[in-house]
């Protein structure tokens, strides 16, 4: 483990020397400062892992010094221990807590007391830093890491009525934290398509064609009047007079009786025969029919529809592919840009792209999804995240503009006239492919990647895809899947 650096600030020379010796005996690297000014200089020379300072300094107080420290984003979250006198006011301590002071140590203190305070603060801060690093990782990588660390080999869905598809994955939801219950299923599906997880069939569900919800009420209705009050009855044949009719015509209070010859029928296959198939009777219109219509009502949006029009979606368990986590690679740092968002929008206009901003792209994509739903078609959205591998300096606007113009020219050579394309961010091009299922979009995306590989730039491009209706039935759900930037990364060969 790397040696921890501690900045010690105190105007008491004897206490400063004694405290330094204690800390160095514990294998800490100690930097000394006798006042706030020297402490400021020490911080500018190197950021420590911990600051220990006296509440009263010759040129300032600890709290005035910390107010200046917190103004610097690089120093703002450094842990601090304040050495106090016995007559320290409670109000001063409250002020320190507001400034991020993590602990107080009253003078005089013994060696063990100081050592324990320092160890506890540094241990706590190490956990906090690691948690922050984990939180900064894309959620899909954190999920793979979580599965590896906890020995979880398969994510098994559990029934959850509130969830849109009727299932949730508790372990995945804990890490992915989707906006809606069960929303993690869309991200897991894209992770499976990207090769990070293996699908194992679990169940199949029917969905509402309008809102995509699973909570459906199936009922049989009369094909003539659409009433649900129907009965299924068998046909009876009287063996004495060969009269044939529905069984309700034979029923009386005293038993079965032929309505034609008026004989009571007691023995099946001797007095009467019973059909193997049933006839349906509507109690509303009195109509008769052999097969009722199976009708559905969505309990979420109240839509009525024929069962034949209800989409069927497969629900899977997701198995961790061996060594997949070790193979997952993070995309590099984003491009460093010296220009504002309005410069990017001006560039979009100059390229005469279909849409100018993300809001317009969202509206156009939603319209395409609505059209796809009405025509039972598909739509796929591609997201190209890019960086320059050998970039060591900031990228100015002219260089960025030249890069984007060449990339867009290459894309336009392959894209169709009705495909939508925009610059979603300085590092992302986004393309909507109407009437394009996932497999066809994958072929098209590979062609786009190969075309971009011919540019003279040493580009590293990561592709992500989301398709309607497989990955979601709304633009918000597809956008959630598009956040997957690591597991579905497919850098093309350079």
Coordinates of C-alpha atoms in Angstrom, one line a residue:
X1 CA 0.0 0.0 0.0
X2 CA 1.3 3.5 -0.9
X3 CA 2.5 5.6 2.0
X4 CA 0.0 8.1 3.2
X5 CA 0.9 11.8 3.2
X6 CA -0.2 14.0 6.1
X7 CA -0.1 17.8 6.3
X8 CA 0.5 19.0 9.9
X9 CA -0.1 22.7 10.7
X10 CA 0.6 24.1 14.1
X11 CA 2.4 27.1 15.5
X12 CA 3.5 25.2 18.6
X13 CA 7.0 24.1 17.6
X14 CA 7.3 21.5 20.4
X15 CA 3.9 20.0 19.7
X16 CA 4.6 20.1 15.9
X17 CA 7.9 18.1 16.4
X18 CA 6.3 15.6 18.8
X19 CA 3.3 14.9 16.6
X20 CA 5.6 14.6 13.5
X21 CA 7.6 11.9 15.3
X22 CA 4.5 9.9 16.3
X23 CA 3.2 9.9 12.8
X24 CA 6.5 9.1 11.1
X25 CA 6.9 6.1 13.5
X26 CA 3.5 4.9 12.1
X27 CA 5.1 5.1 8.6
X28 CA 3.3 8.2 7.5
X29 CA 5.0 10.9 5.4
X30 CA 4.6 14.2 7.2
X31 CA 4.8 17.7 5.8
X32 CA 5.1 20.5 8.4
X33 CA 3.6 24.0 8.3
X34 CA 3.8 26.6 11.1
X35 CA 0.9 28.8 10.0
X36 CA -2.0 29.0 7.5
X37 CA 0.2 30.7 4.9
X38 CA 2.7 27.9 4.9
X39 CA -0.1 25.4 4.9
X40 CA -1.5 27.0 1.7
X41 CA 1.9 26.7 0.1
X42 CA 2.3 23.1 1.1
X43 CA -1.1 22.3 -0.4
X44 CA -0.1 23.9 -3.7
X45 CA 3.0 21.7 -3.8
X46 CA 1.2 18.5 -3.2
X47 CA -2.3 17.3 -2.1
X48 CA -2.1 15.2 1.1
X49 CA -4.3 12.4 2.2
X50 CA -5.1 14.1 5.5
X51 CA -4.8 17.5 7.1
X52 CA -4.2 17.9 10.9
X53 CA -4.2 21.5 12.1
X54 CA -4.5 23.4 15.3
X55 CA -7.8 25.3 15.9
X56 CA -5.8 28.5 16.6
X57 CA -2.9 29.5 14.3
X58 CA -0.7 32.6 14.5
X59 CA -2.1 34.1 11.3
X60 CA -5.6 32.6 11.2
X61 CA -8.0 30.2 12.7
X62 CA -8.5 26.6 11.5
X63 CA -12.0 27.5 10.2
X64 CA -10.9 30.6 8.2
X65 CA -8.1 28.4 6.7
X66 CA -10.6 25.7 5.8
X67 CA -13.0 28.1 4.2
X68 CA -10.2 29.0 1.8
X69 CA -9.3 25.3 1.3
X70 CA -12.9 24.4 0.4
X71 CA -12.9 26.9 -2.4
X72 CA -10.4 24.7 -4.3
X73 CA -12.1 21.8 -6.0
X74 CA -9.0 19.7 -5.7
X75 CA -8.8 20.1 -1.9
X76 CA -12.5 20.4 -1.1
X77 CA -13.0 16.9 0.1
X78 CA -9.8 16.3 2.0
X79 CA -10.4 14.8 5.5
X80 CA -9.5 17.1 8.3
X81 CA -8.6 16.6 12.0
X82 CA -8.6 19.7 14.2
X83 CA -6.5 19.8 17.4
X84 CA -8.5 21.8 20.0
X85 CA -8.0 23.3 23.4
X86 CA -10.2 22.3 26.3
X87 CA -12.0 25.6 26.3
X88 CA -13.0 25.3 22.6
X89 CA -16.5 26.7 22.1
X90 CA -19.2 24.3 20.8
X91 CA -20.2 26.8 18.2
X92 CA -16.7 26.6 16.7
X93 CA -17.0 22.9 16.5
X94 CA -20.3 23.1 14.7
X95 CA -18.7 25.5 12.2
X96 CA -16.0 23.0 11.7
X97 CA -18.4 20.2 10.9
X98 CA -20.1 22.4 8.3
X99 CA -16.6 22.9 6.7
X100 CA -16.0 19.1 6.6
X101 CA -14.0 18.5 9.7
X102 CA -14.2 14.8 10.3
X103 CA -12.7 14.6 13.8
X104 CA -11.5 16.6 16.8
X105 CA -8.7 15.7 19.1
X106 CA -8.2 17.6 22.4
X107 CA -4.8 18.8 23.5
X108 CA -2.9 17.3 25.1
X109 CA -3.3 13.8 23.6
X110 CA -1.2 10.6 23.9
X111 CA 0.4 8.6 21.1
X112 CA -2.2 5.8 20.9
X113 CA -5.1 8.3 20.8
X114 CA -3.6 10.2 17.9
X115 CA -2.7 7.0 16.0
X116 CA -6.2 5.6 16.3
X117 CA -7.9 8.8 15.2
X118 CA -5.6 9.0 12.1
X119 CA -6.1 5.3 11.3
X120 CA -9.8 5.5 11.5
X121 CA -10.1 8.7 9.4
X122 CA -7.8 7.4 6.7
X123 CA -9.6 4.0 6.6
X124 CA -13.0 5.6 6.3
X125 CA -11.7 7.9 3.6
X126 CA -10.2 5.0 1.6
X127 CA -13.6 3.3 1.6
X128 CA -15.3 6.5 0.6
X129 CA -12.8 7.0 -2.3
X130 CA -13.3 3.5 -3.5
X131 CA -17.0 3.8 -3.4
X132 CA -16.7 7.0 -5.4
X133 CA -14.6 5.2 -8.0
X134 CA -17.1 2.4 -8.2
X135 CA -19.9 4.9 -8.6
X136 CA -18.0 6.6 -11.4
X137 CA -17.8 3.3 -13.4
X138 CA -20.6 2.7 -15.9
X139 CA -23.4 0.8 -14.1
X140 CA -23.0 -2.2 -16.4
X141 CA -19.3 -2.7 -15.4
X142 CA -20.3 -2.3 -11.7
X143 CA -22.9 -5.0 -12.2
X144 CA -20.3 -7.4 -13.7
X145 CA -17.9 -6.5 -10.9
X146 CA -20.7 -7.1 -8.3
X147 CA -21.5 -10.5 -9.7
X148 CA -17.9 -11.6 -9.7
X149 CA -17.2 -10.4 -6.2
X150 CA -20.4 -12.0 -4.7
X151 CA -20.1 -15.3 -6.7
X152 CA -23.4 -14.6 -8.6
X153 CA -23.3 -16.7 -11.8
X154 CA -27.0 -16.2 -12.9
X155 CA -29.5 -13.4 -12.5
X156 CA -32.9 -15.1 -12.1
X157 CA -36.0 -13.0 -12.6
X158 CA -38.5 -12.7 -9.8
X159 CA -42.3 -12.0 -10.2
X160 CA -43.2 -8.4 -9.6
X161 CA -46.7 -7.3 -10.6
X162 CA -45.8 -3.6 -10.6
X163 CA -43.0 -4.1 -13.0
X164 CA -43.9 -3.4 -16.6
X165 CA -43.0 -6.8 -17.9
X166 CA -44.0 -8.6 -14.6
X167 CA -40.5 -9.5 -13.6
X168 CA -37.6 -7.8 -11.9
X169 CA -33.9 -8.8 -11.2
X170 CA -33.2 -7.8 -7.6
X171 CA -29.4 -8.0 -7.7
X172 CA -29.2 -6.1 -11.0
X173 CA -31.7 -3.5 -9.9
X174 CA -29.5 -2.8 -6.8
X175 CA -26.6 -1.8 -9.0
X176 CA -28.3 -0.5 -12.2
X177 CA -31.0 1.5 -10.3
X178 CA -33.4 1.9 -13.1
X179 CA -36.0 4.6 -13.1
X180 CA -38.9 2.2 -13.0
X181 CA -39.4 -1.2 -11.3
X182 CA -38.1 -4.0 -13.6
X183 CA -36.4 -1.5 -16.0
X184 CA -33.1 -3.2 -15.6
X185 CA -34.3 -5.9 -18.0
X186 CA -33.7 -3.7 -21.0
X187 CA -30.1 -3.1 -20.0
X188 CA -29.5 -6.8 -19.3
X189 CA -30.9 -7.6 -22.7
X190 CA -28.4 -5.3 -24.4
X191 CA -25.6 -6.7 -22.3
X192 CA -26.6 -10.2 -23.6
X193 CA -26.6 -9.0 -27.2
X194 CA -23.2 -7.5 -26.6
X195 CA -21.8 -10.8 -25.3
X196 CA -21.4 -9.9 -21.7
X197 CA -24.2 -12.2 -20.4
X198 CA -25.7 -15.4 -21.7
X199 CA -29.5 -15.7 -22.0
X200 CA -31.4 -18.8 -20.6
X201 CA -35.2 -19.0 -21.4
X202 CA -37.3 -18.5 -18.3
X203 CA -40.9 -17.5 -19.4
X204 CA -42.9 -15.8 -22.2
X205 CA -45.4 -13.0 -21.6
X206 CA -48.1 -11.2 -23.6
X207 CA -47.9 -7.4 -23.7
X208 CA -50.3 -4.6 -24.4
X209 CA -49.6 -3.4 -27.9
X210 CA -50.1 0.2 -26.8
X211 CA -48.3 0.6 -23.5
X212 CA -46.2 -2.6 -23.4
X213 CA -47.5 -3.6 -20.0
X214 CA -47.9 -7.3 -19.0
X215 CA -51.0 -6.9 -16.7
X216 CA -53.6 -8.2 -19.1
X217 CA -57.1 -9.7 -18.4
X218 CA -57.9 -12.4 -21.0
X219 CA -61.6 -13.2 -21.6
X220 CA -63.7 -15.0 -24.2
X221 CA -66.4 -13.0 -25.9
X222 CA -69.2 -13.5 -28.3
X223 CA -68.1 -12.9 -31.9
X224 CA -71.5 -11.4 -32.7
X225 CA -72.1 -8.9 -29.9
X226 CA -68.7 -8.9 -28.0
X227 CA -70.4 -9.8 -24.7
X228 CA -68.4 -11.9 -22.2
X229 CA -71.5 -13.6 -20.7
X230 CA -71.2 -16.9 -22.6
X231 CA -71.6 -20.6 -21.7
X232 CA -70.0 -23.6 -23.4
X233 CA -72.5 -26.5 -23.8
X234 CA -72.4 -29.9 -25.4
X235 CA -74.9 -31.2 -27.9
X236 CA -77.2 -34.1 -26.8
X237 CA -78.9 -36.6 -29.1
X238 CA -82.0 -38.5 -27.9
X239 CA -81.5 -42.2 -28.9
X240 CA -85.3 -42.7 -29.0
X241 CA -86.3 -40.0 -31.5
X242 CA -82.8 -38.8 -32.6
X243 CA -83.6 -35.3 -31.6
X244 CA -80.4 -33.2 -31.3
X245 CA -80.1 -30.0 -29.4
X246 CA -78.0 -28.1 -26.8
X247 CA -77.9 -29.7 -23.3
X248 CA -79.7 -26.8 -21.7
X249 CA -82.8 -27.7 -23.8
X250 CA -82.8 -31.1 -22.2
X251 CA -82.5 -29.9 -18.6
X252 CA -85.5 -29.9 -16.3
X253 CA -86.0 -29.8 -12.5
X254 CA -86.4 -33.6 -12.6
X255 CA -83.5 -34.3 -14.8
X256 CA -82.7 -34.7 -18.5
X257 CA -85.8 -34.9 -20.7
X258 CA -86.0 -34.8 -24.5
X259 CA -87.9 -31.7 -25.6
X260 CA -89.2 -33.5 -28.7
X261 CA -90.5 -36.9 -27.5
X262 CA -90.7 -35.8 -23.8
X263 CA -89.0 -39.0 -22.5
X264 CA -86.7 -38.8 -19.5
X265 CA -83.1 -39.7 -20.3
X266 CA -81.2 -41.4 -17.5
X267 CA -78.5 -43.6 -19.1
X268 CA -75.7 -42.0 -21.2
X269 CA -74.9 -43.9 -24.4
X270 CA -78.2 -45.8 -24.0
X271 CA -80.9 -43.2 -23.7
X272 CA -78.9 -40.3 -25.2
X273 CA -75.5 -39.5 -26.7
X274 CA -73.2 -36.6 -25.8
X275 CA -71.0 -34.8 -28.3
X276 CA -67.3 -34.6 -27.7
X277 CA -67.1 -30.9 -28.7
X278 CA -69.0 -28.0 -27.2
X279 CA -71.1 -25.2 -28.6
X280 CA -70.9 -21.8 -27.2
X281 CA -74.1 -19.8 -26.4
X282 CA -74.2 -16.0 -25.7
X283 CA -76.6 -15.2 -22.9
X284 CA -76.9 -11.6 -24.2
X285 CA -77.8 -12.1 -27.9
X286 CA -78.6 -15.8 -27.7
X287 CA -76.3 -16.5 -30.6
X288 CA -74.5 -19.8 -31.0
X289 CA -71.0 -20.3 -32.2
X290 CA -68.2 -23.0 -32.0
X291 CA -65.2 -20.7 -31.2
X292 CA -65.4 -17.6 -29.0
X293 CA -63.0 -14.7 -29.6
X294 CA -60.2 -14.3 -27.0
X295 CA -60.2 -10.6 -26.0
X296 CA -57.7 -8.8 -23.8
X297 CA -58.1 -5.7 -21.6
X298 CA -54.9 -4.0 -20.4
X299 CA -55.2 -3.3 -16.7
X300 CA -52.7 -0.5 -17.0
X301 CA -54.1 1.6 -19.9
X302 CA -57.6 0.0 -20.2
X303 CA -57.1 -0.7 -23.9
X304 CA -59.2 -3.5 -25.4
X305 CA -57.7 -5.6 -28.2
X306 CA -57.7 -9.0 -29.8
X307 CA -55.3 -11.5 -28.3
X308 CA -53.8 -12.1 -31.7
X309 CA -52.4 -8.6 -31.7
X310 CA -50.7 -8.9 -28.3
X311 CA -46.9 -9.0 -28.7
X312 CA -45.2 -11.9 -27.0
X313 CA -41.9 -11.3 -25.2
X314 CA -39.5 -13.9 -23.9
X315 CA -38.1 -13.4 -20.4
X316 CA -34.7 -14.8 -19.7
X317 CA -32.3 -15.6 -16.9
X318 CA -28.9 -14.0 -17.5
X319 CA -25.7 -16.0 -16.9
X320 CA -22.3 -14.4 -16.4
X321 CA -19.9 -15.4 -19.1
X322 CA -16.7 -16.7 -17.7
X323 CA -13.9 -14.1 -17.6
X324 CA -16.2 -11.5 -19.3
X325 CA -15.5 -8.9 -16.6
X326 CA -11.7 -9.2 -17.1
X327 CA -12.3 -8.7 -20.9
X328 CA -14.5 -5.6 -20.5
X329 CA -12.6 -2.5 -21.4
X330 CA -13.5 1.1 -20.5
X331 CA -13.7 3.7 -23.1
X332 CA -10.9 6.3 -22.9
X333 CA -11.3 9.8 -21.6
X334 CA -13.5 12.2 -23.5
X335 CA -12.1 14.7 -26.0
X336 CA -10.9 18.0 -24.4
X337 CA -12.7 20.7 -26.2
X338 CA -12.1 24.5 -26.1
X339 CA -15.5 25.6 -27.4
X340 CA -19.1 25.9 -26.3
X341 CA -22.2 23.9 -27.0
X342 CA -23.5 26.6 -29.4
X343 CA -20.4 26.0 -31.5
X344 CA -21.5 22.4 -31.8
X345 CA -25.0 23.4 -32.8
X346 CA -23.6 25.7 -35.5
X347 CA -21.6 22.8 -36.8
X348 CA -24.7 20.6 -36.9
X349 CA -26.4 23.3 -39.0
X350 CA -23.5 23.7 -41.3
X351 CA -23.6 19.9 -41.9
X352 CA -27.3 20.1 -42.8
X353 CA -28.2 17.2 -40.5
X354 CA -31.7 16.1 -40.1
X355 CA -32.0 17.5 -36.5
X356 CA -30.2 20.2 -34.6
X357 CA -30.4 19.2 -30.9
X358 CA -31.2 16.3 -28.7
X359 CA -34.8 17.5 -28.1
X360 CA -35.5 17.4 -31.8
X361 CA -33.9 14.1 -32.2
X362 CA -36.0 12.8 -29.4
X363 CA -39.2 14.0 -31.1
X364 CA -38.3 12.6 -34.4
X365 CA -37.3 9.2 -32.9
X366 CA -40.6 9.1 -30.9
X367 CA -42.5 9.7 -34.1
X368 CA -40.6 6.9 -35.8
X369 CA -41.4 4.6 -32.9
X370 CA -45.1 5.5 -33.2
X371 CA -45.0 4.8 -36.9
X372 CA -43.3 1.5 -36.3
X373 CA -45.9 0.5 -33.7
X374 CA -48.8 1.2 -36.1
X375 CA -47.2 -0.7 -38.9
X376 CA -45.7 -3.5 -36.7
X377 CA -42.3 -2.5 -37.9
X378 CA -38.9 -2.0 -36.2
X379 CA -36.5 0.9 -35.4
X380 CA -32.9 0.8 -34.2
X381 CA -30.8 3.6 -32.7
X382 CA -27.0 3.6 -33.0
X383 CA -24.7 5.5 -30.7
X384 CA -21.0 6.0 -31.8
X385 CA -18.8 7.1 -28.9
X386 CA -15.3 8.1 -30.1
X387 CA -12.0 9.4 -29.0
X388 CA -8.5 9.9 -30.5
X389 CA -6.2 7.3 -29.0
X390 CA -3.0 9.4 -29.3
X391 CA -4.5 12.7 -28.3
X392 CA -2.1 14.4 -25.8
X393 CA -3.2 18.1 -26.2
X394 CA -6.5 19.9 -26.2
X395 CA -8.5 19.7 -29.4
X396 CA -9.5 23.1 -30.8
X397 CA -12.7 23.8 -32.7
X398 CA -11.2 23.8 -36.2
X399 CA -9.6 20.3 -35.7
X400 CA -12.8 19.0 -34.2
X401 CA -14.9 20.4 -37.0
X402 CA -12.6 18.8 -39.6
X403 CA -12.8 15.4 -37.7
X404 CA -16.7 15.6 -37.6
X405 CA -17.0 16.6 -41.2
X406 CA -15.0 13.6 -42.4
X407 CA -16.8 11.2 -40.1
X408 CA -20.2 12.5 -41.2
X409 CA -19.2 12.3 -44.9
X410 CA -18.2 8.6 -44.4
X411 CA -21.5 7.9 -42.7
X412 CA -23.6 9.6 -45.4
X413 CA -22.0 7.4 -48.0
X414 CA -23.7 4.4 -46.4
X415 CA -26.8 5.8 -44.6
X416 CA -30.2 6.0 -46.4
X417 CA -32.0 9.2 -47.1
X418 CA -34.6 8.7 -44.3
X419 CA -32.1 7.8 -41.6
X420 CA -31.6 10.4 -38.9
X421 CA -28.2 11.6 -37.7
X422 CA -27.1 14.1 -35.1
X423 CA -24.3 15.0 -32.8
X424 CA -25.6 14.0 -29.4
X425 CA -22.5 15.3 -27.5
X426 CA -18.9 16.3 -28.4
X427 CA -18.0 12.6 -28.2
X428 CA -21.1 10.9 -29.6
X429 CA -22.8 10.7 -32.9
X430 CA -26.3 9.2 -32.8
X431 CA -28.2 7.7 -35.7
X432 CA -31.8 6.5 -35.9
X433 CA -32.6 3.8 -38.5
X434 CA -36.4 3.6 -39.2
X435 CA -37.9 0.3 -40.4
X436 CA -34.6 -1.5 -39.5
X437 CA -34.6 -4.6 -37.2
X438 CA -31.6 -5.2 -34.9
X439 CA -29.9 -7.8 -37.2
X440 CA -30.1 -5.6 -40.3
X441 CA -28.9 -2.6 -38.2
X442 CA -25.9 -4.6 -37.0
X443 CA -24.9 -5.3 -40.6
X444 CA -25.2 -1.6 -41.4
X445 CA -23.3 -0.6 -38.3
X446 CA -20.4 -2.9 -39.2
X447 CA -20.3 -1.2 -42.6
X448 CA -20.2 2.2 -40.9
X449 CA -17.4 1.2 -38.6
X450 CA -15.3 -0.2 -41.5
X451 CA -15.9 3.1 -43.4
X452 CA -14.8 5.2 -40.4
X453 CA -11.7 3.0 -40.0
X454 CA -10.4 4.3 -43.3
X455 CA -10.0 7.8 -41.8
X456 CA -6.4 9.0 -41.2
X457 CA -7.2 9.6 -37.5
X458 CA -6.2 7.0 -34.9
X459 CA -9.8 6.7 -33.7
X460 CA -11.2 4.4 -31.0
X461 CA -14.9 4.1 -31.6
X462 CA -17.4 2.2 -29.3
X463 CA -20.7 1.3 -30.7
X464 CA -24.0 0.8 -28.8
X465 CA -27.4 -0.1 -30.2
X466 CA -31.0 -0.2 -29.0
X467 CA -33.9 -1.4 -31.0
X468 CA -37.7 -1.2 -30.9
X469 CA -39.5 -3.2 -29.7
X470 CA -36.9 -5.7 -28.4
X471 CA -35.0 -3.3 -26.1
X472 CA -38.0 -1.0 -25.2
X473 CA -41.2 0.4 -26.5
X474 CA -40.5 4.0 -25.8
X475 CA -37.7 6.4 -26.6
X476 CA -36.9 6.7 -22.9
X477 CA -36.4 3.0 -22.6
X478 CA -34.2 2.9 -25.7
X479 CA -32.1 5.8 -24.3
X480 CA -31.6 3.9 -21.1
X481 CA -30.2 1.0 -23.1
X482 CA -28.0 3.4 -25.0
X483 CA -26.3 4.4 -21.8
X484 CA -24.5 1.1 -22.0
X485 CA -21.1 2.3 -23.1
X486 CA -18.7 -0.4 -21.9
X487 CA -20.1 -3.9 -22.2
X488 CA -21.4 -3.3 -25.7
X489 CA -18.2 -1.6 -26.8
X490 CA -17.0 -2.8 -30.2
X491 CA -13.9 -0.9 -31.2
X492 CA -13.2 -1.5 -34.9
X493 CA -9.7 -2.7 -35.9
X494 CA -7.4 0.2 -36.5

